[in-house]
């Protein structure tokens, strides 16, 4: 599995194509085919993904300066509130407008929140470009994502119960 994905990356890279896109499609094609030991491979890739996520969060955590949270917590809370009350519900309503989902299901999806490393990784771009030398943008995004994990992540089951979607 890993050999095939690395091979597809290498071939694409040698031909000046996107190695990442090639790897994605190699995994996509293999994931949708009947291959021997698929359940074992799936377990292995899930564990590998978990380890990679933990490693990424540890590395990203090294960029955080918690002592600076005292200066950004109000902004972080405001951004978090705008995201959970306006941004994410609006995006979910637009993206699911022509689906068969009812309002309760759409509300539940919008409560899913801002989790994962993607927003935090994107917050490193201003850092890398030298725009955010004080790490303010990064700390605000990290704070908002942490709030989302703590508040939305821990209450999603209860929210499903309230909406009677359990």
PDB file of N, CA and C in Angstrom, residues 27-66:
ATOM      1  N   UNK A  27      -4.627   6.278  -3.358  1.00  0.00           N
ATOM      2  CA  UNK A  27      -5.325   5.810  -2.161  1.00  0.00           C
ATOM      3  C   UNK A  27      -6.814   5.688  -2.379  1.00  0.00           C
ATOM      4  N   UNK A  28      -7.386   6.637  -3.114  1.00  0.00           N
ATOM      5  CA  UNK A  28      -8.822   6.620  -3.405  1.00  0.00           C
ATOM      6  C   UNK A  28      -9.199   5.385  -4.223  1.00  0.00           C
ATOM      7  N   UNK A  29      -8.418   5.119  -5.259  1.00  0.00           N
ATOM      8  CA  UNK A  29      -8.701   3.967  -6.117  1.00  0.00           C
ATOM      9  C   UNK A  29      -8.554   2.671  -5.327  1.00  0.00           C
ATOM     10  N   UNK A  30      -7.465   2.549  -4.556  1.00  0.00           N
ATOM     11  CA  UNK A  30      -7.259   1.321  -3.779  1.00  0.00           C
ATOM     12  C   UNK A  30      -8.319   1.156  -2.697  1.00  0.00           C
ATOM     13  N   UNK A  31      -8.772   2.271  -2.122  1.00  0.00           N
ATOM     14  CA  UNK A  31      -9.797   2.192  -1.088  1.00  0.00           C
ATOM     15  C   UNK A  31     -11.142   1.741  -1.604  1.00  0.00           C
ATOM     16  N   UNK A  32     -11.373   1.910  -2.889  1.00  0.00           N
ATOM     17  CA  UNK A  32     -12.651   1.529  -3.489  1.00  0.00           C
ATOM     18  C   UNK A  32     -12.583   0.230  -4.283  1.00  0.00           C
ATOM     19  N   UNK A  33     -11.487  -0.470  -4.162  1.00  0.00           N
ATOM     20  CA  UNK A  33     -11.328  -1.765  -4.845  1.00  0.00           C
ATOM     21  C   UNK A  33     -11.351  -2.880  -3.815  1.00  0.00           C
ATOM     22  N   UNK A  34     -11.705  -4.062  -4.288  1.00  0.00           N
ATOM     23  CA  UNK A  34     -11.608  -5.244  -3.423  1.00  0.00           C
ATOM     24  C   UNK A  34     -10.165  -5.716  -3.489  1.00  0.00           C
ATOM     25  N   UNK A  35      -9.460  -5.560  -2.382  1.00  0.00           N
ATOM     26  CA  UNK A  35      -8.070  -6.015  -2.324  1.00  0.00           C
ATOM     27  C   UNK A  35      -7.921  -6.950  -1.131  1.00  0.00           C
ATOM     28  N   UNK A  36      -6.959  -7.854  -1.181  1.00  0.00           N
ATOM     29  CA  UNK A  36      -6.771  -8.778  -0.054  1.00  0.00           C
ATOM     30  C   UNK A  36      -6.388  -8.015   1.221  1.00  0.00           C
ATOM     31  N   UNK A  37      -6.858  -8.499   2.334  1.00  0.00           N
ATOM     32  CA  UNK A  37      -6.525  -7.955   3.653  1.00  0.00           C
ATOM     33  C   UNK A  37      -6.931  -6.484   3.805  1.00  0.00           C
ATOM     34  N   UNK A  38      -8.040  -6.107   3.164  1.00  0.00           N
ATOM     35  CA  UNK A  38      -8.467  -4.707   3.193  1.00  0.00           C
ATOM     36  C   UNK A  38      -8.752  -4.218   4.611  1.00  0.00           C
ATOM     37  N   UNK A  39      -9.358  -5.043   5.451  1.00  0.00           N
ATOM     38  CA  UNK A  39      -9.670  -4.599   6.813  1.00  0.00           C
ATOM     39  C   UNK A  39      -8.392  -4.357   7.612  1.00  0.00           C
ATOM     40  N   UNK A  40      -7.394  -5.197   7.427  1.00  0.00           N
ATOM     41  CA  UNK A  40      -6.110  -4.985   8.110  1.00  0.00           C
ATOM     42  C   UNK A  40      -5.412  -3.736   7.618  1.00  0.00           C
ATOM     43  N   UNK A  41      -5.462  -3.513   6.314  1.00  0.00           N
ATOM     44  CA  UNK A  41      -4.848  -2.313   5.744  1.00  0.00           C
ATOM     45  C   UNK A  41      -5.574  -1.062   6.239  1.00  0.00           C
ATOM     46  N   UNK A  42      -6.901  -1.147   6.309  1.00  0.00           N
ATOM     47  CA  UNK A  42      -7.683  -0.015   6.805  1.00  0.00           C
ATOM     48  C   UNK A  42      -7.316   0.299   8.255  1.00  0.00           C
ATOM     49  N   UNK A  43      -7.204  -0.718   9.086  1.00  0.00           N
ATOM     50  CA  UNK A  43      -6.804  -0.500  10.485  1.00  0.00           C
ATOM     51  C   UNK A  43      -5.420   0.120  10.560  1.00  0.00           C
ATOM     52  N   UNK A  44      -4.508  -0.384   9.745  1.00  0.00           N
ATOM     53  CA  UNK A  44      -3.146   0.138   9.737  1.00  0.00           C
ATOM     54  C   UNK A  44      -3.117   1.608   9.339  1.00  0.00           C
ATOM     55  N   UNK A  45      -3.854   1.971   8.277  1.00  0.00           N
ATOM     56  CA  UNK A  45      -3.832   3.357   7.825  1.00  0.00           C
ATOM     57  C   UNK A  45      -4.524   4.293   8.827  1.00  0.00           C
ATOM     58  N   UNK A  46      -5.550   3.791   9.520  1.00  0.00           N
ATOM     59  CA  UNK A  46      -6.196   4.616  10.545  1.00  0.00           C
ATOM     60  C   UNK A  46      -5.235   4.885  11.697  1.00  0.00           C
ATOM     61  N   UNK A  47      -4.488   3.879  12.100  1.00  0.00           N
ATOM     62  CA  UNK A  47      -3.500   4.054  13.174  1.00  0.00           C
ATOM     63  C   UNK A  47      -2.399   4.998  12.723  1.00  0.00           C
ATOM     64  N   UNK A  48      -1.933   4.824  11.488  1.00  0.00           N
ATOM     65  CA  UNK A  48      -0.896   5.694  10.944  1.00  0.00           C
ATOM     66  C   UNK A  48      -1.379   7.139  10.886  1.00  0.00           C
ATOM     67  N   UNK A  49      -2.637   7.329  10.483  1.00  0.00           N
ATOM     68  CA  UNK A  49      -3.223   8.665  10.435  1.00  0.00           C
ATOM     69  C   UNK A  49      -3.316   9.272  11.833  1.00  0.00           C
ATOM     70  N   UNK A  50      -3.723   8.473  12.808  1.00  0.00           N
ATOM     71  CA  UNK A  50      -3.809   8.952  14.186  1.00  0.00           C
ATOM     72  C   UNK A  50      -2.438   9.392  14.694  1.00  0.00           C
ATOM     73  N   UNK A  51      -1.419   8.588  14.441  1.00  0.00           N
ATOM     74  CA  UNK A  51      -0.058   8.924  14.886  1.00  0.00           C
ATOM     75  C   UNK A  51       0.416  10.208  14.209  1.00  0.00           C
ATOM     76  N   UNK A  52       0.128  10.346  12.906  1.00  0.00           N
ATOM     77  CA  UNK A  52       0.522  11.557  12.186  1.00  0.00           C
ATOM     78  C   UNK A  52      -0.189  12.782  12.758  1.00  0.00           C
ATOM     79  N   UNK A  53      -1.486  12.649  13.079  1.00  0.00           N
ATOM     80  CA  UNK A  53      -2.223  13.772  13.672  1.00  0.00           C
ATOM     81  C   UNK A  53      -1.656  14.163  15.026  1.00  0.00           C
ATOM     82  N   UNK A  54      -1.349  13.182  15.846  1.00  0.00           N
ATOM     83  CA  UNK A  54      -0.766  13.478  17.160  1.00  0.00           C
ATOM     84  C   UNK A  54       0.570  14.202  16.984  1.00  0.00           C
ATOM     85  N   UNK A  55       1.397  13.698  16.084  1.00  0.00           N
ATOM     86  CA  UNK A  55       2.688  14.335  15.826  1.00  0.00           C
ATOM     87  C   UNK A  55       2.530  15.760  15.329  1.00  0.00           C
ATOM     88  N   UNK A  56       1.563  15.974  14.429  1.00  0.00           N
ATOM     89  CA  UNK A  56       1.323  17.315  13.900  1.00  0.00           C
ATOM     90  C   UNK A  56       0.855  18.255  15.001  1.00  0.00           C
ATOM     91  N   UNK A  57      -0.068  17.792  15.850  1.00  0.00           N
ATOM     92  CA  UNK A  57      -0.537  18.637  16.940  1.00  0.00           C
ATOM     93  C   UNK A  57       0.595  18.956  17.924  1.00  0.00           C
ATOM     94  N   UNK A  58       1.463  18.009  18.180  1.00  0.00           N
ATOM     95  CA  UNK A  58       2.601  18.282  19.067  1.00  0.00           C
ATOM     96  C   UNK A  58       3.502  19.340  18.453  1.00  0.00           C
ATOM     97  N   UNK A  59       3.814  19.188  17.163  1.00  0.00           N
ATOM     98  CA  UNK A  59       4.668  20.171  16.497  1.00  0.00           C
ATOM     99  C   UNK A  59       4.010  21.545  16.434  1.00  0.00           C
ATOM    100  N   UNK A  60       2.719  21.581  16.127  1.00  0.00           N
ATOM    101  CA  UNK A  60       2.016  22.862  16.095  1.00  0.00           C
ATOM    102  C   UNK A  60       1.917  23.470  17.487  1.00  0.00           C
ATOM    103  N   UNK A  61       1.789  22.614  18.484  1.00  0.00           N
ATOM    104  CA  UNK A  61       1.742  23.105  19.863  1.00  0.00           C
ATOM    105  C   UNK A  61       3.017  23.804  20.287  1.00  0.00           C
ATOM    106  N   UNK A  62       4.116  23.460  19.652  1.00  0.00           N
ATOM    107  CA  UNK A  62       5.379  24.123  19.967  1.00  0.00           C
ATOM    108  C   UNK A  62       5.403  25.578  19.500  1.00  0.00           C
ATOM    109  N   UNK A  63       4.503  25.935  18.593  1.00  0.00           N
ATOM    110  CA  UNK A  63       4.430  27.310  18.104  1.00  0.00           C
ATOM    111  C   UNK A  63       3.549  28.210  18.966  1.00  0.00           C
ATOM    112  N   UNK A  64       2.832  27.616  19.910  1.00  0.00           N
ATOM    113  CA  UNK A  64       1.887  28.366  20.737  1.00  0.00           C
ATOM    114  C   UNK A  64       2.611  28.988  21.929  1.00  0.00           C
ATOM    115  N   UNK A  65       2.207  30.213  22.240  1.00  0.00           N
ATOM    116  CA  UNK A  65       2.738  30.899  23.408  1.00  0.00           C
ATOM    117  C   UNK A  65       1.580  31.178  24.369  1.00  0.00           C
ATOM    118  N   UNK A  66       1.282  30.214  25.291  1.00  0.00           N
ATOM    119  CA  UNK A  66       0.122  30.380  26.178  1.00  0.00           C
ATOM    120  C   UNK A  66       0.147  31.658  27.014  1.00  0.00           C
TER     121      UNK A  66
END
